PDB file of C-alpha atoms in Angstrom:
ATOM      1  CA  MET A   6     -29.082   5.008-115.229  1.00 45.00           C
ATOM      2  CA  LYS A   7     -25.879   3.563-113.823  1.00 46.00           C
ATOM      3  CA  LYS A   8     -23.808   6.074-115.824  1.00 47.00           C
ATOM      4  CA  LEU A   9     -25.953   8.948-114.567  1.00 39.00           C
ATOM      5  CA  LEU A  10     -25.497   7.815-110.968  1.00 37.00           C
ATOM      6  CA  THR A  11     -21.727   7.491-111.464  1.00 38.00           C
ATOM      7  CA  ILE A  12     -21.511  10.989-112.970  1.00 39.00           C
ATOM      8  CA  ALA A  13     -23.575  12.431-110.119  1.00 39.00           C
ATOM      9  CA  MET A  14     -21.300  10.805-107.541  1.00 40.00           C
ATOM     10  CA  LEU A  15     -18.193  12.130-109.280  1.00 38.00           C
ATOM     11  CA  LEU A  16     -19.671  15.639-109.357  1.00 39.00           C
ATOM     12  CA  LEU A  17     -20.516  15.498-105.647  1.00 39.00           C
ATOM     13  CA  ALA A  18     -17.030  14.242-104.838  1.00 37.00           C
ATOM     14  CA  GLY A  19     -15.554  17.096-106.877  1.00 37.00           C
ATOM     15  CA  LEU A  20     -17.738  19.660-105.111  1.00 37.00           C
ATOM     16  CA  SER A  21     -16.777  18.445-101.651  1.00 36.00           C
ATOM     17  CA  ALA A  22     -13.091  18.395-102.601  1.00 36.00           C
ATOM     18  CA  SER A  23     -13.269  21.937-103.975  1.00 37.00           C
ATOM     19  CA  ALA A  24     -15.015  23.167-100.814  1.00 46.00           C
ATOM     20  CA  GLN A  25     -11.802  22.638 -98.883  1.00 78.00           C
ATOM     21  CA  GLY A  26      -9.569  25.677 -98.898  1.00 92.00           C
ATOM     22  CA  ILE A  27      -5.882  26.138 -99.439  1.00 94.00           C
ATOM     23  CA  TRP A  28      -3.149  27.746 -97.384  1.00 94.00           C
ATOM     24  CA  THR A  29      -0.861  30.327 -98.955  1.00 94.00           C
ATOM     25  CA  THR A  30       2.143  32.045 -97.432  1.00 92.00           C
ATOM     26  CA  VAL A  31       2.398  35.742 -98.255  1.00 90.00           C
ATOM     27  CA  GLU A  32       5.705  37.598 -97.913  1.00 91.00           C
ATOM     28  CA  THR A  33       5.250  41.335 -97.307  1.00 86.00           C
ATOM     29  CA  PRO A  34       8.277  43.616 -97.691  1.00 90.00           C
ATOM     30  CA  ALA A  35       8.978  46.145 -94.965  1.00 87.00           C
ATOM     31  CA  ASP A  36       8.232  49.797 -95.771  1.00 89.00           C
ATOM     32  CA  GLU A  37       9.871  52.187 -93.342  1.00 90.00           C
ATOM     33  CA  LEU A  38       8.032  55.246 -94.712  1.00 92.00           C
ATOM     34  CA  LYS A  39       4.600  53.689 -94.160  1.00 86.00           C
ATOM     35  CA  GLY A  40       5.638  52.147 -90.852  1.00 84.00           C
ATOM     36  CA  GLU A  41       4.983  48.612 -92.075  1.00 80.00           C
ATOM     37  CA  LYS A  42       7.178  45.946 -90.507  1.00 80.00           C
ATOM     38  CA  GLY A  43       6.766  43.395 -93.256  1.00 82.00           C
ATOM     39  CA  GLY A  44       7.098  39.685 -92.719  1.00 87.00           C
ATOM     40  CA  THR A  45       5.178  36.519 -93.400  1.00 90.00           C
ATOM     41  CA  HIS A  46       1.385  36.198 -93.297  1.00 90.00           C
ATOM     42  CA  TYR A  47      -0.663  33.039 -93.673  1.00 93.00           C
ATOM     43  CA  LYS A  48      -3.948  32.930 -95.585  1.00 95.00           C
ATOM     44  CA  TYR A  49      -6.504  30.165 -95.758  1.00 96.00           C
ATOM     45  CA  SER A  50      -8.931  30.716 -98.656  1.00 96.00           C
ATOM     46  CA  VAL A  51     -12.070  28.848 -99.681  1.00 96.00           C
ATOM     47  CA  GLU A  52     -13.206  29.722-103.191  1.00 94.00           C
ATOM     48  CA  GLY A  53     -16.624  31.399-103.223  1.00 92.00           C
ATOM     49  CA  LEU A  54     -16.764  31.748 -99.414  1.00 95.00           C
ATOM     50  CA  GLY A  55     -13.906  33.755 -97.956  1.00 96.00           C
ATOM     51  CA  GLU A  56     -10.605  33.652 -96.131  1.00 96.00           C
ATOM     52  CA  ILE A  57      -8.829  34.049 -92.832  1.00 95.00           C
ATOM     53  CA  GLU A  58      -5.473  35.801 -92.592  1.00 94.00           C
ATOM     54  CA  ILE A  59      -3.124  35.138 -89.687  1.00 92.00           C
ATOM     55  CA  TYR A  60      -0.351  37.677 -89.231  1.00 88.00           C
ATOM     56  CA  ASP A  61       1.745  35.744 -86.715  1.00 87.00           C
ATOM     57  CA  TRP A  62       1.167  32.273 -85.258  1.00 87.00           C
ATOM     58  CA  ASN A  63       2.276  33.562 -81.834  1.00 86.00           C
ATOM     59  CA  ASP A  64      -0.122  36.523 -81.824  1.00 85.00           C
ATOM     60  CA  TRP A  65      -3.897  36.491 -81.699  1.00 86.00           C
ATOM     61  CA  LEU A  66      -4.588  39.182 -84.297  1.00 87.00           C
ATOM     62  CA  PHE A  67      -6.237  37.955 -87.474  1.00 92.00           C
ATOM     63  CA  LYS A  68      -8.642  39.015 -90.205  1.00 94.00           C
ATOM     64  CA  VAL A  69     -11.712  37.264 -91.631  1.00 96.00           C
ATOM     65  CA  THR A  70     -13.029  38.180 -95.092  1.00 95.00           C
ATOM     66  CA  THR A  71     -16.212  37.106 -96.854  1.00 95.00           C
ATOM     67  CA  TYR A  72     -16.269  37.144-100.647  1.00 95.00           C
ATOM     68  CA  ASP A  73     -20.060  37.316-100.881  1.00 91.00           C
ATOM     69  CA  GLY A  74     -22.314  39.773 -99.042  1.00 91.00           C
ATOM     70  CA  GLY A  75     -21.381  41.567 -95.848  1.00 92.00           C
ATOM     71  CA  PHE A  76     -21.189  40.690 -92.171  1.00 94.00           C
ATOM     72  CA  ASN A  77     -24.061  41.548 -89.856  1.00 90.00           C
ATOM     73  CA  PHE A  78     -23.046  44.138 -87.257  1.00 89.00           C
ATOM     74  CA  ASP A  79     -24.046  46.111 -84.181  1.00 88.00           C
ATOM     75  CA  GLU A  80     -23.020  49.709 -83.579  1.00 86.00           C
ATOM     76  CA  ILE A  81     -20.811  50.578 -80.603  1.00 83.00           C
ATOM     77  CA  LYS A  82     -21.379  54.131 -79.374  1.00 80.00           C
ATOM     78  CA  THR A  83     -19.378  54.130 -76.127  1.00 77.00           C
ATOM     79  CA  LYS A  84     -16.159  52.732 -74.701  1.00 73.00           C
ATOM     80  CA  GLN A  85     -14.822  52.087 -71.217  1.00 73.00           C
ATOM     81  CA  VAL A  86     -11.832  54.085 -69.997  1.00 76.00           C
ATOM     82  CA  TYR A  87      -9.719  53.493 -66.903  1.00 75.00           C
ATOM     83  CA  ASN A  88      -9.313  56.461 -64.563  1.00 76.00           C
ATOM     84  CA  SER A  89      -6.125  57.163 -62.621  1.00 77.00           C
ATOM     85  CA  ASN A  90      -7.754  55.733 -59.475  1.00 80.00           C
ATOM     86  CA  LEU A  91      -8.344  52.404 -61.340  1.00 78.00           C
ATOM     87  CA  SER A  92     -12.080  52.937 -61.680  1.00 82.00           C
ATOM     88  CA  VAL A  93     -13.794  52.542 -65.031  1.00 82.00           C
ATOM     89  CA  ARG A  94     -16.028  55.084 -66.724  1.00 81.00           C
ATOM     90  CA  THR A  95     -17.997  54.972 -69.957  1.00 82.00           C
ATOM     91  CA  VAL A  96     -17.388  57.684 -72.558  1.00 80.00           C
ATOM     92  CA  PRO A  97     -18.991  58.260 -75.969  1.00 83.00           C
ATOM     93  CA  LEU A  98     -16.967  57.459 -79.087  1.00 77.00           C
ATOM     94  CA  SER A  99     -16.251  60.362 -81.416  1.00 77.00           C
ATOM     95  CA  THR A 100     -16.888  58.086 -84.396  1.00 79.00           C
ATOM     96  CA  PRO A 101     -18.989  54.971 -83.969  1.00 77.00           C
ATOM     97  CA  LYS A 102     -17.457  51.513 -84.354  1.00 84.00           C
ATOM     98  CA  TYR A 103     -19.167  48.381 -85.590  1.00 88.00           C
ATOM     99  CA  LYS A 104     -18.808  44.850 -84.206  1.00 89.00           C
ATOM    100  CA  CYS A 105     -19.777  41.341 -85.249  1.00 92.00           C
ATOM    101  CA  ASN A 106     -19.975  38.376 -82.884  1.00 93.00           C
ATOM    102  CA  VAL A 107     -17.832  35.500 -84.117  1.00 95.00           C
ATOM    103  CA  LEU A 108     -17.782  31.913 -82.888  1.00 96.00           C
ATOM    104  CA  MET A 109     -14.570  29.894 -83.159  1.00 95.00           C
ATOM    105  CA  GLY A 110     -14.469  26.193 -82.423  1.00 94.00           C
ATOM    106  CA  LEU A 111     -11.650  23.657 -82.398  1.00 93.00           C
ATOM    107  CA  TYR A 112     -12.611  20.148 -83.461  1.00 93.00           C
ATOM    108  CA  ASP A 113     -10.566  16.962 -83.176  1.00 90.00           C
ATOM    109  CA  ASN A 114     -10.071  14.455 -85.985  1.00 87.00           C
ATOM    110  CA  ASP A 115     -13.314  12.686 -84.960  1.00 90.00           C
ATOM    111  CA  GLU A 116     -15.233  15.973 -85.465  1.00 91.00           C
ATOM    112  CA  ALA A 117     -15.917  16.420 -81.746  1.00 94.00           C
ATOM    113  CA  LEU A 118     -15.856  20.008 -80.438  1.00 95.00           C
ATOM    114  CA  LYS A 119     -12.871  20.380 -78.082  1.00 93.00           C
ATOM    115  CA  ASP A 120     -12.773  24.110 -77.379  1.00 91.00           C
ATOM    116  CA  LYS A 121     -14.738  27.195 -78.345  1.00 93.00           C
ATOM    117  CA  ILE A 122     -14.628  30.946 -77.945  1.00 92.00           C
ATOM    118  CA  GLU A 123     -16.887  33.872 -78.811  1.00 93.00           C
ATOM    119  CA  LEU A 124     -15.228  37.104 -79.963  1.00 90.00           C
ATOM    120  CA  GLU A 125     -16.401  40.570 -80.880  1.00 89.00           C
ATOM    121  CA  MET A 126     -14.540  41.596 -84.019  1.00 91.00           C
ATOM    122  CA  GLU A 127     -14.546  45.009 -85.656  1.00 89.00           C
ATOM    123  CA  VAL A 128     -16.416  45.338 -88.960  1.00 91.00           C
ATOM    124  CA  ASP A 129     -14.777  47.461 -91.650  1.00 86.00           C
ATOM    125  CA  GLN A 130     -17.607  49.725 -92.889  1.00 78.00           C
ATOM    126  CA  HIS A 131     -15.431  51.106 -95.688  1.00 78.00           C
ATOM    127  CA  GLN A 132     -15.075  47.680 -97.313  1.00 77.00           C
ATOM    128  CA  LYS A 133     -18.820  46.892 -97.620  1.00 82.00           C
ATOM    129  CA  CYS A 134     -18.705  45.095 -94.247  1.00 87.00           C
ATOM    130  CA  GLN A 135     -16.720  42.227 -95.804  1.00 91.00           C
ATOM    131  CA  ASN A 136     -13.777  42.325 -93.355  1.00 92.00           C
ATOM    132  CA  LEU A 137     -13.595  41.514 -89.650  1.00 93.00           C
ATOM    133  CA  THR A 138     -10.487  42.287 -87.605  1.00 90.00           C
ATOM    134  CA  ILE A 139      -9.384  42.246 -83.991  1.00 85.00           C
ATOM    135  CA  ASN A 140      -9.147  45.807 -82.715  1.00 77.00           C
ATOM    136  CA  LYS A 141      -6.273  46.057 -80.226  1.00 72.00           C
ATOM    137  CA  ASN A 142      -7.772  49.209 -78.719  1.00 69.00           C
ATOM    138  CA  TRP A 143     -10.877  47.356 -77.536  1.00 68.00           C
ATOM    139  CA  TYR A 144     -10.889  45.896 -74.087  1.00 62.00           C
ATOM    140  CA  PHE A 145     -10.207  42.143 -74.077  1.00 66.00           C
ATOM    141  CA  TYR A 146      -9.544  39.801 -71.217  1.00 66.00           C
ATOM    142  CA  PRO A 147      -6.048  38.242 -71.248  1.00 71.00           C
ATOM    143  CA  GLN A 148      -7.519  34.736 -71.416  1.00 79.00           C
ATOM    144  CA  THR A 149      -9.191  35.646 -74.746  1.00 83.00           C
ATOM    145  CA  GLY A 150      -5.835  36.199 -76.443  1.00 83.00           C
ATOM    146  CA  ARG A 151      -4.373  33.058 -74.870  1.00 86.00           C
ATOM    147  CA  LYS A 152      -7.329  30.986 -76.056  1.00 88.00           C
ATOM    148  CA  VAL A 153      -7.101  32.270 -79.646  1.00 89.00           C
ATOM    149  CA  LYS A 154      -3.340  31.540 -79.660  1.00 88.00           C
ATOM    150  CA  LYS A 155      -4.098  28.015 -78.431  1.00 88.00           C
ATOM    151  CA  LEU A 156      -6.590  27.511 -81.283  1.00 88.00           C
ATOM    152  CA  PHE A 157      -4.042  28.794 -83.820  1.00 88.00           C
ATOM    153  CA  LYS A 158      -1.328  26.508 -82.395  1.00 88.00           C
ATOM    154  CA  SER A 159      -3.583  23.468 -82.791  1.00 85.00           C
ATOM    155  CA  MET A 160      -4.453  24.548 -86.320  1.00 83.00           C
ATOM    156  CA  ARG A 161      -0.796  25.008 -87.244  1.00 86.00           C
ATOM    157  CA  GLU A 162       0.288  21.660 -85.783  1.00 85.00           C
ATOM    158  CA  GLY A 163      -2.463  19.593 -87.351  1.00 80.00           C
ATOM    159  CA  LYS A 164      -4.699  18.584 -84.479  1.00 77.00           C
ATOM    160  CA  GLY A 165      -8.204  18.529 -85.998  1.00 85.00           C
ATOM    161  CA  TYR A 166      -9.603  21.643 -87.643  1.00 92.00           C
ATOM    162  CA  LEU A 167     -10.830  25.115 -86.749  1.00 93.00           C
ATOM    163  CA  ARG A 168     -14.320  26.359 -87.603  1.00 95.00           C
ATOM    164  CA  ILE A 169     -15.310  30.037 -87.691  1.00 96.00           C
ATOM    165  CA  VAL A 170     -18.950  31.159 -87.863  1.00 97.00           C
ATOM    166  CA  ALA A 171     -20.235  34.743 -88.228  1.00 96.00           C
ATOM    167  CA  LYS A 172     -23.619  36.127 -89.250  1.00 95.00           C
ATOM    168  CA  ARG A 173     -23.996  37.839 -92.613  1.00 95.00           C
ATOM    169  CA  LYS A 174     -26.725  40.264 -93.696  1.00 92.00           C
ATOM    170  CA  GLU A 175     -29.654  38.590 -95.462  1.00 92.00           C
ATOM    171  CA  MET A 176     -27.520  35.526 -96.265  1.00 93.00           C
ATOM    172  CA  PRO A 177     -26.618  32.221 -94.657  1.00 95.00           C
ATOM    173  CA  ASP A 178     -23.963  32.416 -91.946  1.00 95.00           C
ATOM    174  CA  PHE A 179     -20.308  32.658 -92.919  1.00 96.00           C
ATOM    175  CA  ASP A 180     -19.126  29.187 -91.887  1.00 96.00           C
ATOM    176  CA  ILE A 181     -15.570  28.156 -92.740  1.00 95.00           C
ATOM    177  CA  LYS A 182     -13.702  24.999 -91.751  1.00 94.00           C
ATOM    178  CA  ILE A 183      -9.958  25.535 -91.680  1.00 94.00           C
ATOM    179  CA  THR A 184      -7.817  22.470 -92.169  1.00 92.00           C
ATOM    180  CA  PRO A 185      -4.442  22.360 -90.418  1.00 91.00           C
ATOM    181  CA  TYR A 186      -1.586  24.306 -91.955  1.00 89.00           C
ATOM    182  CA  SER A 187       0.779  21.362 -91.477  1.00 85.00           C
ATOM    183  CA  GLN A 188      -1.328  19.127 -93.754  1.00 80.00           C
ATOM    184  CA  GLN A 189      -0.556  21.281 -96.795  1.00 75.00           C
ATOM    185  CA  GLN A 190       3.134  21.824 -96.166  1.00 61.00           C
TER     186      GLN A 190
END
C-alpha cells in the first residue's frame, strides 16, 4: 500500500509539473514582398491546452490559441464610425466579425489578484475558432492598451503570473496560467 501511495504521489507531482508551460523565442525573418517586418516573437505553450504569442513586449497585440476545441463567440454585425463633425454613427459590416470575451488577471507570488482586464478579441473563423487576436481596427480605449502592456511588463519581469480565461464551445473554459518570462531565461 505504501508503494502504491508513493507511486500515486509521484504521478501527481509529474502531472502538476507538466501542466506548467514553457517559453520559446521565435525569430521571424523579414519578407519585403509579403510586407512582413520580421523580428522576435515570444510564445508560452502548455501542452494539451494552448499558447499565447506576444509579438512585442512594448505593444499590446497578442494571440491566444487553444489546441482542443474552439472558442465560444458572438457575431458583430455593425461598427461605429467617426464623422467629420466628431459624432459617431453605427454602420453595418460588409462581412460579419466574431468576438470572444477574454479575462486577464495578474496575480502576485502569493496568488492574490492584483489587476484584471476584460477584452473583446477577434475569433478566427477560418481556423476552427481556435485563435483569438486583437483587431487594431476595432475601437479600444487608450487605457485598455496601457493596461495590457502593464500586465505584459509584469509577466516579463517576473512579478507573479498572468492568467487568461476564455469560454470554449461545449468544453471547459480555456484557462492558462503564464509564468514569468524571466524565470525561464
